[in-house]
Coordinates of C-alpha atoms in Angstrom, one line a residue:
M1 CA -134.6 96.7 87.1
K2 CA -136.5 94.0 85.1
K3 CA -136.8 96.4 82.1
L4 CA -133.1 97.0 82.2
A5 CA -132.4 93.3 82.4
L6 CA -134.4 92.7 79.3
L7 CA -132.2 95.1 77.3
P8 CA -129.2 92.8 76.7
A9 CA -131.6 90.0 75.7
L10 CA -133.3 92.2 73.2
L11 CA -130.0 93.3 71.8
L12 CA -128.9 89.7 71.5
I13 CA -132.1 88.7 69.7
G14 CA -131.6 91.6 67.3
S15 CA -128.1 90.6 66.6
I16 CA -129.1 87.0 65.9
A17 CA -131.8 88.1 63.6
V18 CA -129.4 90.3 61.6
Q19 CA -126.9 87.5 61.4
A20 CA -129.6 85.3 60.0
Q21 CA -130.3 87.8 57.3
V22 CA -126.6 87.8 56.4
R23 CA -126.4 84.0 56.4
N24 CA -129.3 83.9 53.9
L25 CA -127.2 85.9 51.5
V26 CA -123.9 84.0 51.8
P27 CA -123.8 80.7 49.8
I28 CA -121.5 77.8 49.7
V29 CA -119.9 77.9 46.3
R30 CA -119.2 74.4 44.8
P31 CA -117.3 74.3 41.5
V32 CA -118.4 71.7 39.1
L33 CA -115.5 70.3 37.1
H34 CA -116.1 69.2 33.5
E35 CA -115.9 65.4 33.4
S36 CA -113.0 65.5 31.0
T37 CA -111.1 67.8 33.4
K38 CA -111.8 65.5 36.4
A39 CA -110.7 62.5 34.4
F40 CA -107.6 64.3 33.3
I41 CA -106.7 65.2 36.9
L42 CA -107.2 61.7 38.1
K43 CA -105.1 60.3 35.2
L44 CA -102.4 62.8 35.9
G45 CA -102.4 61.7 39.6
E46 CA -101.8 58.1 38.6
S47 CA -99.0 59.1 36.2
M48 CA -97.3 61.3 38.8
A49 CA -97.5 58.4 41.3
K50 CA -95.7 56.1 38.9
D51 CA -93.0 58.7 38.4
G52 CA -92.4 59.0 42.2
Y53 CA -94.4 62.1 42.9
K54 CA -96.6 60.4 45.5
D55 CA -97.5 63.5 47.5
A56 CA -98.6 65.3 44.4
A57 CA -100.6 62.3 43.3
E58 CA -102.5 62.2 46.6
Y59 CA -103.2 65.9 46.4
L60 CA -104.5 65.6 42.8
K61 CA -106.9 62.8 43.8
A62 CA -108.3 64.8 46.7
W63 CA -108.6 67.9 44.5
A64 CA -110.5 66.1 41.8
E65 CA -113.2 65.1 44.3
G66 CA -114.1 68.8 44.5
G67 CA -113.7 71.6 47.0
F68 CA -115.9 74.5 48.1
G69 CA -115.7 78.2 48.9
S70 CA -118.0 81.0 49.9
G71 CA -119.5 84.1 48.3
F72 CA -122.2 86.8 48.7
V73 CA -125.3 87.8 46.8
Y74 CA -125.2 91.0 44.8
V75 CA -128.3 92.4 43.2
D76 CA -127.9 94.9 40.4
P77 CA -129.9 98.0 41.4
R78 CA -130.6 98.9 37.8
D79 CA -132.6 95.8 36.8
G80 CA -132.7 93.5 39.8
R81 CA -130.4 90.8 38.3
N82 CA -129.0 88.4 40.8
F83 CA -125.3 87.5 41.0
V84 CA -122.9 85.9 43.5
V85 CA -119.4 87.4 43.9
T86 CA -116.6 85.1 45.0
N87 CA -112.9 84.5 44.5
R88 CA -111.5 83.4 41.1
H89 CA -109.5 80.6 42.6
V90 CA -112.7 79.0 44.0
V91 CA -114.2 78.5 40.5
A92 CA -111.2 78.9 38.2
Q93 CA -111.3 75.4 36.7
A94 CA -115.0 74.9 36.9
E95 CA -117.4 74.5 33.9
L96 CA -120.4 75.5 36.1
V97 CA -121.1 76.2 39.7
T98 CA -123.6 74.9 42.3
L99 CA -124.7 77.5 44.9
E100 CA -126.1 76.2 48.2
F101 CA -127.9 78.5 50.7
E102 CA -128.1 77.0 54.1
K103 CA -130.8 78.1 56.5
E104 CA -130.6 78.1 60.3
D105 CA -132.5 74.9 60.6
G106 CA -129.9 73.1 58.5
S107 CA -132.1 72.9 55.3
T108 CA -130.6 74.1 52.1
T109 CA -131.7 75.6 48.8
S110 CA -129.5 74.7 45.9
Y111 CA -129.1 76.3 42.4
K112 CA -127.3 74.1 40.0
S113 CA -125.7 74.8 36.6
C114 CA -124.9 78.4 37.5
P115 CA -122.7 80.0 34.8
I116 CA -119.4 81.7 35.5
L117 CA -120.0 85.1 33.8
A118 CA -116.6 86.8 34.4
V119 CA -113.3 86.4 36.2
S120 CA -110.6 89.0 36.7
E121 CA -107.2 88.0 35.5
T122 CA -105.4 90.5 37.8
L123 CA -107.4 90.2 41.0
D124 CA -108.8 87.1 42.6
L125 CA -112.5 87.9 41.8
A126 CA -115.2 86.1 39.9
L127 CA -118.9 86.8 39.1
I128 CA -121.5 84.0 39.0
G129 CA -125.0 84.2 37.5
F130 CA -128.1 82.2 38.5
P131 CA -129.5 79.5 36.1
N132 CA -131.6 81.0 33.3
G133 CA -131.3 84.5 34.8
A134 CA -133.3 83.6 37.9
K135 CA -133.9 86.3 40.5
P136 CA -134.6 84.6 43.8
F137 CA -133.4 87.6 45.8
S138 CA -134.9 91.1 45.9
A139 CA -131.9 92.5 47.7
G140 CA -128.3 91.4 48.3
I141 CA -125.6 92.7 50.6
G142 CA -124.7 96.3 49.8
I143 CA -121.1 97.1 48.8
S144 CA -119.5 100.0 50.7
T145 CA -118.3 103.0 48.9
S146 CA -115.7 104.0 51.5
L147 CA -112.5 102.6 52.9
P148 CA -112.8 101.3 56.5
V149 CA -110.5 103.0 59.1
D150 CA -107.9 101.1 61.1
G151 CA -109.3 99.7 64.3
L152 CA -112.9 99.4 62.9
D153 CA -114.9 96.4 64.2
I154 CA -115.5 94.0 61.3
W155 CA -117.0 90.5 60.7
S156 CA -116.1 87.7 58.4
A157 CA -118.9 85.5 57.0
G158 CA -118.6 82.2 55.2
F159 CA -118.5 78.4 55.3
P160 CA -115.0 77.2 56.2
G161 CA -114.4 73.5 56.3
L162 CA -115.1 71.6 59.6
L163 CA -114.1 67.9 59.3
S164 CA -114.1 68.4 55.5
R165 CA -117.7 69.8 55.5
P166 CA -118.6 73.5 55.1
S167 CA -119.7 75.0 58.4
W168 CA -121.2 78.5 58.9
Q169 CA -118.9 80.9 60.7
F170 CA -119.6 84.6 61.5
G171 CA -116.5 85.9 63.3
K172 CA -115.5 89.3 64.7
G173 CA -112.2 91.1 64.3
S174 CA -110.8 94.5 63.4
V175 CA -109.1 96.3 60.6
T176 CA -105.4 96.2 61.4
N177 CA -104.1 97.9 58.2
N178 CA -106.6 99.4 55.7
R179 CA -103.9 100.0 53.0
A180 CA -101.7 96.9 53.0
R181 CA -99.3 96.8 50.1
V182 CA -98.5 93.1 49.3
P183 CA -97.1 92.8 45.8
E184 CA -97.1 89.0 46.1
L185 CA -100.9 89.0 46.4
A186 CA -102.0 92.0 44.4
D187 CA -100.3 94.7 42.4
P188 CA -100.3 97.8 44.6
A189 CA -100.7 99.9 41.5
E190 CA -104.1 98.3 41.0
T191 CA -105.3 98.0 44.6
E192 CA -104.1 97.9 48.1
L193 CA -105.5 95.3 50.5
I194 CA -107.4 95.3 53.8
Q195 CA -105.4 93.4 56.5
H196 CA -107.7 92.3 59.4
S197 CA -108.0 89.9 62.3
A198 CA -111.5 88.4 61.7
P199 CA -111.2 84.6 61.5
I200 CA -111.0 82.9 58.1
D201 CA -110.0 79.4 57.2
P202 CA -110.0 77.1 54.1
G203 CA -113.5 77.4 52.7
S204 CA -113.9 81.1 53.7
S205 CA -112.4 82.2 50.4
G206 CA -114.8 84.4 48.5
G207 CA -116.9 85.2 51.6
P208 CA -117.6 88.9 52.5
L209 CA -115.8 91.0 55.0
L210 CA -118.5 93.1 56.6
A211 CA -118.9 96.3 58.6
A212 CA -122.0 97.4 60.5
A213 CA -124.3 99.7 58.4
K214 CA -127.5 100.9 60.1
S215 CA -129.2 101.9 56.9
A216 CA -128.6 98.5 55.3
A217 CA -131.5 96.0 55.3
S218 CA -129.1 93.2 56.4
G219 CA -127.4 95.5 59.0
Y220 CA -124.1 95.1 57.3
E221 CA -122.3 96.2 54.1
V222 CA -119.4 94.5 52.2
I223 CA -116.0 96.3 52.8
G224 CA -114.0 93.5 51.2
I225 CA -113.9 89.9 50.0
N226 CA -111.8 87.4 52.1
T227 CA -109.0 85.9 50.0
W228 CA -105.8 85.2 51.8
K229 CA -104.6 83.9 55.2
V230 CA -100.9 84.1 56.2
G231 CA -99.7 81.0 57.9
G232 CA -97.3 81.2 60.8
R233 CA -98.6 84.5 61.9
Q234 CA -101.5 85.1 64.2
D235 CA -104.7 86.8 62.8
T236 CA -103.1 88.1 59.6
N237 CA -105.7 87.9 56.9
F238 CA -106.2 89.9 53.7
A239 CA -109.3 91.0 51.8
I240 CA -109.7 92.7 48.4
P241 CA -111.4 96.1 49.2
S242 CA -114.9 97.1 48.2
A243 CA -113.6 99.7 45.6
A244 CA -111.9 96.9 43.6
I245 CA -115.0 94.7 43.9
R246 CA -117.3 97.5 42.6
N247 CA -114.9 98.2 39.6
F248 CA -114.8 94.5 38.7
I249 CA -118.6 94.2 38.8
Q250 CA -119.0 97.4 36.7
T251 CA -116.6 96.2 34.1
A252 CA -118.1 92.7 34.0
L253 CA -121.6 94.0 33.5
A254 CA -120.8 96.8 31.1
P255 CA -122.3 96.5 27.6
V256 CA -119.8 95.0 25.1
S257 CA -118.7 97.6 22.6
T258 CA -115.8 95.8 21.0
S259 CA -116.3 93.1 18.4
P260 CA -115.0 89.6 19.2
G261 CA -112.4 89.9 16.5
D262 CA -111.1 93.1 17.9
K263 CA -111.0 91.6 21.4
L264 CA -109.0 88.7 20.1
A265 CA -106.6 91.1 18.3
E266 CA -106.1 93.0 21.6
R267 CA -105.6 89.8 23.4
S268 CA -103.1 88.3 21.0
Q269 CA -101.2 91.6 21.0
A270 CA -100.9 91.4 24.8
F271 CA -99.7 87.8 24.5
V272 CA -96.9 88.9 22.1
A273 CA -95.9 91.6 24.5
A274 CA -95.8 89.2 27.5
S275 CA -93.7 86.7 25.6
S276 CA -90.9 89.2 25.1
S277 CA -90.9 90.4 28.8
P278 CA -87.3 90.6 30.0
E279 CA -88.1 89.0 33.4
D280 CA -90.4 86.2 34.4
A281 CA -92.2 86.1 31.1
Y282 CA -93.8 82.8 32.1
K283 CA -95.7 84.5 34.9
K284 CA -97.2 87.0 32.5
L285 CA -98.0 84.3 29.9
A286 CA -99.8 82.0 32.4
R287 CA -103.1 84.0 32.2
F288 CA -103.3 83.2 28.4
I289 CA -103.3 79.4 28.9
S290 CA -106.7 77.7 28.5
Y291 CA -107.8 74.7 30.4
E292 CA -108.1 72.8 27.1
F293 CA -104.4 73.5 26.6
V294 CA -103.7 72.2 30.1
A295 CA -105.6 69.0 29.4
K296 CA -103.6 68.3 26.2
E297 CA -100.1 69.4 27.2
G298 CA -100.0 70.0 30.9
E299 CA -98.7 66.6 32.1
R300 CA -95.8 66.4 29.6
L301 CA -94.7 70.0 30.2
L302 CA -95.1 69.8 34.0
K303 CA -92.8 66.8 34.2
S304 CA -90.4 68.5 31.8
A305 CA -90.3 71.6 34.0
L306 CA -89.9 69.6 37.2
S307 CA -87.0 67.6 35.8
S308 CA -85.0 70.4 34.0
A309 CA -86.2 73.9 34.9
P310 CA -84.1 76.0 37.3
T311 CA -85.0 75.7 41.0
K312 CA -86.7 79.1 41.2
I313 CA -89.0 78.1 38.3
R314 CA -89.8 74.7 39.8
T315 CA -90.6 76.4 43.2
D316 CA -93.0 78.8 41.5
I317 CA -94.8 76.0 39.7
V318 CA -95.1 73.8 42.8
E319 CA -96.3 76.8 44.9
R320 CA -99.0 77.4 42.3
F321 CA -99.8 73.7 42.1
I322 CA -100.3 73.4 45.9
G323 CA -101.2 76.9 47.0
S324 CA -103.7 77.8 44.3
S325 CA -104.7 74.7 42.3
P326 CA -103.1 71.9 40.3
V327 CA -104.4 73.4 37.1
E328 CA -102.8 76.8 37.9
G329 CA -99.5 75.0 38.4
L330 CA -99.9 73.3 35.0
R331 CA -100.7 76.6 33.4
Y332 CA -97.4 77.9 34.8
A333 CA -95.5 74.9 33.4
I334 CA -97.0 75.4 29.9
A335 CA -96.3 79.2 30.1
Y336 CA -92.7 78.4 31.0
A337 CA -92.3 76.1 28.0
I338 CA -93.7 78.9 25.7
A339 CA -91.4 81.5 27.3
E340 CA -88.4 79.1 26.7
T341 CA -89.4 78.6 23.1
A342 CA -89.6 82.4 22.6
E343 CA -86.0 82.7 23.9
L344 CA -84.6 80.1 21.5
G345 CA -85.2 81.9 18.3
P346 CA -86.6 85.1 16.8
A347 CA -89.1 87.1 18.9
I348 CA -92.8 86.3 18.5
G349 CA -94.6 88.9 16.5
L350 CA -98.2 89.6 15.5
G351 CA -99.2 88.8 11.9
P352 CA -101.5 90.8 9.7
R353 CA -105.0 91.7 11.1
E354 CA -106.7 89.6 8.4
G355 CA -105.0 86.5 10.0
I356 CA -107.3 86.8 12.9
V357 CA -110.5 84.8 12.4
V358 CA -113.4 84.3 14.9
D359 CA -116.1 81.7 14.7
G360 CA -118.4 81.7 17.7
G361 CA -116.3 80.9 20.9
E362 CA -113.2 79.9 18.9
G363 CA -110.7 81.8 17.0
S364 CA -107.3 81.6 15.2
V365 CA -104.5 84.0 15.2
G366 CA -101.6 84.1 12.8
L367 CA -98.3 85.0 14.5
K368 CA -94.8 85.2 13.1
R369 CA -91.3 84.5 14.1
G370 CA -88.8 85.9 11.7
D371 CA -89.8 84.7 8.3
N372 CA -91.9 81.8 9.7
A373 CA -95.6 81.9 10.1
V374 CA -97.1 80.4 13.3
S375 CA -100.8 79.5 13.6
T376 CA -102.4 79.5 17.0
R377 CA -105.9 78.5 18.1
W378 CA -107.8 80.4 20.8
I379 CA -111.0 79.8 22.8
L380 CA -113.3 82.0 24.7
E381 CA -113.1 80.9 28.4
H382 CA -114.7 82.7 31.4
G383 CA -115.1 85.8 29.3
H384 CA -111.5 85.9 28.1
W385 CA -109.7 84.7 24.9
R386 CA -107.2 82.1 25.9
L387 CA -104.6 80.0 24.0
A388 CA -105.7 76.5 23.1
S389 CA -102.7 75.5 21.0
F390 CA -99.2 76.8 20.3
P391 CA -97.2 74.7 17.8
P392 CA -93.4 74.1 18.1
V393 CA -91.4 76.9 16.5
E394 CA -89.2 75.8 13.6
S395 CA -86.3 78.2 14.3
K396 CA -82.7 76.8 14.0
A397 CA -82.0 77.2 17.7
A398 CA -85.3 75.5 18.6
A399 CA -84.7 72.7 16.1
E400 CA -81.2 72.1 17.5
A401 CA -82.5 72.0 21.1
A402 CA -85.3 69.7 20.2
S403 CA -82.9 67.4 18.3
E404 CA -80.5 67.2 21.2
K405 CA -83.3 66.5 23.6
K406 CA -84.6 63.7 21.2
K407 CA -81.1 62.2 21.1
K408 CA -81.0 62.1 24.9
S409 CA -84.5 60.6 25.0
A410 CA -83.6 57.9 22.5
S411 CA -80.5 57.0 24.4
G412 CA -82.3 57.1 27.7
F413 CA -79.5 59.2 29.2
D414 CA -79.4 62.6 30.7
F415 CA -77.7 64.7 33.5
V416 CA -80.5 65.2 36.1
S417 CA -80.4 65.1 39.8
P418 CA -83.0 62.9 41.5
Y419 CA -83.7 65.6 44.1
D420 CA -83.2 69.2 45.1
F421 CA -83.4 68.6 48.8
A422 CA -83.0 65.4 50.9
F423 CA -82.9 64.1 54.4
T424 CA -80.3 61.4 55.0
G425 CA -79.6 58.8 57.7
G426 CA -77.1 56.0 58.0
A427 CA -74.1 54.6 59.9
L428 CA -70.3 55.1 59.8
F429 CA -67.8 52.3 60.4
E430 CA -64.1 53.0 61.1
L431 CA -61.8 50.8 59.1
G432 CA -59.1 49.5 61.5
G433 CA -58.1 51.6 64.5
D434 CA -60.7 51.6 67.3
K435 CA -63.4 50.4 65.0
I436 CA -65.7 53.2 65.9
I437 CA -69.4 52.8 64.9
A438 CA -71.4 56.0 64.7
G439 CA -74.9 57.0 63.5
N440 CA -75.2 59.8 61.1
L441 CA -78.2 62.1 60.2
G442 CA -78.2 65.0 57.8
M443 CA -79.7 66.9 54.9
A444 CA -78.5 68.0 51.5
L445 CA -79.7 70.7 49.1
D446 CA -78.7 72.0 45.8
I447 CA -77.1 75.5 45.4
F448 CA -76.7 77.8 42.5
S449 CA -79.7 76.0 40.9
S450 CA -77.3 73.3 39.9
Y451 CA -77.6 69.6 39.6
F452 CA -73.9 69.2 40.2
I453 CA -73.2 71.1 43.5
M454 CA -74.9 70.3 46.8
M455 CA -74.5 71.7 50.3
H456 CA -74.8 69.2 53.1
F457 CA -75.2 69.4 56.9
E458 CA -74.6 66.3 59.0
M459 CA -74.5 65.2 62.6
G460 CA -72.7 62.1 63.7
F461 CA -73.1 60.5 67.1
G462 CA -71.6 57.4 68.8
K463 CA -69.1 56.1 71.3
S464 CA -65.3 55.9 71.2
K465 CA -62.7 54.3 73.3
Y466 CA -59.8 56.3 74.9
Y467 CA -57.1 55.7 77.6
D468 CA -57.6 57.6 80.8
S469 CA -54.1 58.4 82.0
W470 CA -55.3 59.5 85.5
D471 CA -57.1 56.2 86.2
M472 CA -54.7 54.3 83.9
E473 CA -57.5 52.3 82.2
E474 CA -59.4 52.2 79.0
K475 CA -62.8 53.9 78.9
S476 CA -65.4 54.9 76.4
A477 CA -67.1 58.3 75.8
A478 CA -70.0 59.5 73.8
F479 CA -69.4 62.1 71.1
I480 CA -71.2 64.1 68.5
M481 CA -69.8 65.2 65.2
P482 CA -71.5 68.3 63.6
R483 CA -70.2 69.2 60.2
I484 CA -71.0 71.1 57.0
G485 CA -69.6 70.9 53.5
L486 CA -70.0 70.7 49.8
T487 CA -70.7 67.8 47.5
A488 CA -69.7 67.7 43.8
Q489 CA -71.8 65.1 42.0
L490 CA -72.3 63.8 38.5
P491 CA -76.0 62.8 38.4
L492 CA -76.6 60.3 35.6
Q493 CA -80.1 59.4 34.6
F494 CA -80.6 56.2 32.6
G495 CA -84.3 56.0 31.8
E496 CA -85.9 56.3 35.2
L497 CA -82.8 55.0 37.1
Y498 CA -80.4 57.5 38.7
I499 CA -76.8 56.6 39.4
V500 CA -74.8 59.4 41.1
P501 CA -71.1 59.3 41.9
Y502 CA -69.8 62.1 44.0
G503 CA -66.9 63.7 45.9
K504 CA -67.4 65.4 49.2
Y505 CA -65.5 67.7 51.6
S506 CA -66.6 68.5 55.1
V507 CA -65.4 70.6 58.1
G508 CA -66.7 70.6 61.6
F509 CA -66.0 69.4 65.2
N510 CA -65.7 66.2 67.0
M511 CA -67.1 67.0 70.5
S512 CA -66.8 64.6 73.4
L513 CA -69.6 64.5 76.0
S514 CA -67.2 63.3 78.7
L515 CA -64.3 65.0 80.6
G516 CA -60.8 63.8 80.7
D517 CA -60.6 62.3 77.2
D518 CA -58.7 63.3 74.1
L519 CA -61.5 62.9 71.6
S520 CA -62.5 66.5 70.9
G521 CA -61.0 68.6 68.1
F522 CA -61.5 70.3 64.8
L523 CA -62.5 67.9 62.0
S524 CA -62.1 67.8 58.3
S525 CA -62.9 65.0 55.9
I526 CA -62.6 64.2 52.3
G527 CA -64.3 61.3 50.6
A528 CA -66.2 59.9 47.6
G529 CA -69.3 57.8 47.2
L530 CA -72.1 56.6 45.0
Y531 CA -75.9 56.5 45.5
L532 CA -78.7 55.0 43.4
T533 CA -82.3 56.1 43.1
P534 CA -84.6 53.3 41.8
P535 CA -87.3 54.1 39.1
G536 CA -90.3 55.8 40.5
S537 CA -88.9 56.2 44.0
S538 CA -88.1 59.1 46.3
W539 CA -85.6 57.0 48.2
S540 CA -81.9 56.8 47.4
F541 CA -79.4 54.2 48.7
G542 CA -75.7 54.8 48.9
A543 CA -72.2 54.1 50.3
E544 CA -69.3 56.4 50.9
Y545 CA -65.6 56.2 51.8
A546 CA -64.0 59.1 53.8
H547 CA -60.6 60.0 55.2
I548 CA -61.2 62.0 58.5
S549 CA -58.7 64.1 60.4
I550 CA -59.3 65.3 64.0
A551 CA -56.9 68.0 65.3
E552 CA -56.8 68.1 69.1
P553 CA -56.9 71.8 70.1
F554 CA -54.4 71.7 73.0
D555 CA -51.6 69.2 72.3
G556 CA -51.5 69.6 68.6
N557 CA -51.9 65.9 67.9
T558 CA -54.0 64.9 64.9
K559 CA -55.9 61.7 64.8
K560 CA -56.6 60.2 61.4
M561 CA -59.0 57.5 60.5
N562 CA -60.6 55.9 57.4
A563 CA -64.3 55.2 57.5
L564 CA -67.0 53.5 55.3
S565 CA -70.6 54.6 55.6
A566 CA -73.9 53.4 54.3
F567 CA -76.9 55.6 54.1
V568 CA -80.4 56.2 52.8
A569 CA -81.9 59.5 51.6
Y570 CA -85.4 60.7 51.0
G571 CA -85.5 63.4 48.3
F572 CA -87.8 66.2 47.3
Y573 CA -88.1 68.3 44.2

């Protein structure tokens, strides 16, 4: 009996030892931003705050302080070179990386100034080297050559944040779909994903998804790299499978057989093809935008996109800005500006091959648009040629558009709505009659990607007097007034001040919360109003006049009233 009782303890000790081996091979990955990038992000935050984007400003400030992710050690079996594999989004804007290996006793070993050797532009993968080619590890975690089956026990390993600090987590789950096709996360033509239930949280990104492997020194092998967590749904996490990881590493470490000039020629040709894409060209162009380009033009083009781009485009940019990183959102904004430029005039074409010049990590490419030559500058960034400058195109359409924009800027006048979505609150006052006073809450959102048409939902509530014919006395009853309608507005922007006159039509119900009164009925109202949005503010202040008709459902009588309301609104782009 005593010998049998020792067995679970021995198994537990063995499990702890294996976990310790895994822990030694899973680092905290800290991106090191270039000082100019950090300064740019902080300056952008201050500028966004002045323009009223306060939430974005706070997010930028926090992001500039630096984040962290996870990774795992890979040792090349051919020559013993040491690498760390992680997610691209963990290190995307970094100049260098610091790798921290935390031991069980809490002590750490750090490797600073680690170079980012390669990033994938189609999958969320990155390869990091050790400083000066150091080889501190004789073996890493092996990468599986097979696809895990559904239901297989698996483990996630990494350092998710706990009270803003990385904290070791080794959590168990199972494979719930070994061939998940999620186009929003990865092109199914390139790779399917592993859906699983092992716990991951912010900071787990880049950490390995593991399966038991008896032959492995660590006791586990990598079947995927944890990358995405779906909010609002329990235990729905996604990992990039091992086959895609192996292909990425093989490509990244393959000997370079193409000259830098030929690589740049291929790259610029792909850029030209992306610029003429019939749908969502900006999404295809974003991968060509360098961080240097972001620092020079990102702020201006982001604000331009947020103020004038269609709602769908703005939503995509904001989702990238928040969901991925601020710099990725800025790259989308720049890519959108280039895509718009490409639509204004002749298509972008590739100039003669001799117009491509490479000097170290920089290059220039001569493009053309109709009869006009366009000179572009490129830099080598994370193993890829990326665009560092793209001058304005001197086509007639582009010149006319720029001239019109310049006129509006000089006059300080434009047609721009101060928000796409807003919550409202206020009070309604009946003019004459029973002098009803009611509260009013609501929300408004633009439709058809238009500044001029808004849909609104409102709920009024209050008390009204009525004559009770049974008791032969005057009484009061509470009521609610739900309604829906359309607002046609003329949003005028003068510098940073918005003045918006509008007309409004609503339908709904006036519903009494008491019995025996005559207050309930179908409601319709027509009105007009005006609201103001001060410079740099998300708040708007307005007043509205409305003529309201309430048709009683049984006796056919219609009560009519005129009302004045005052309200405040808090808007969002």
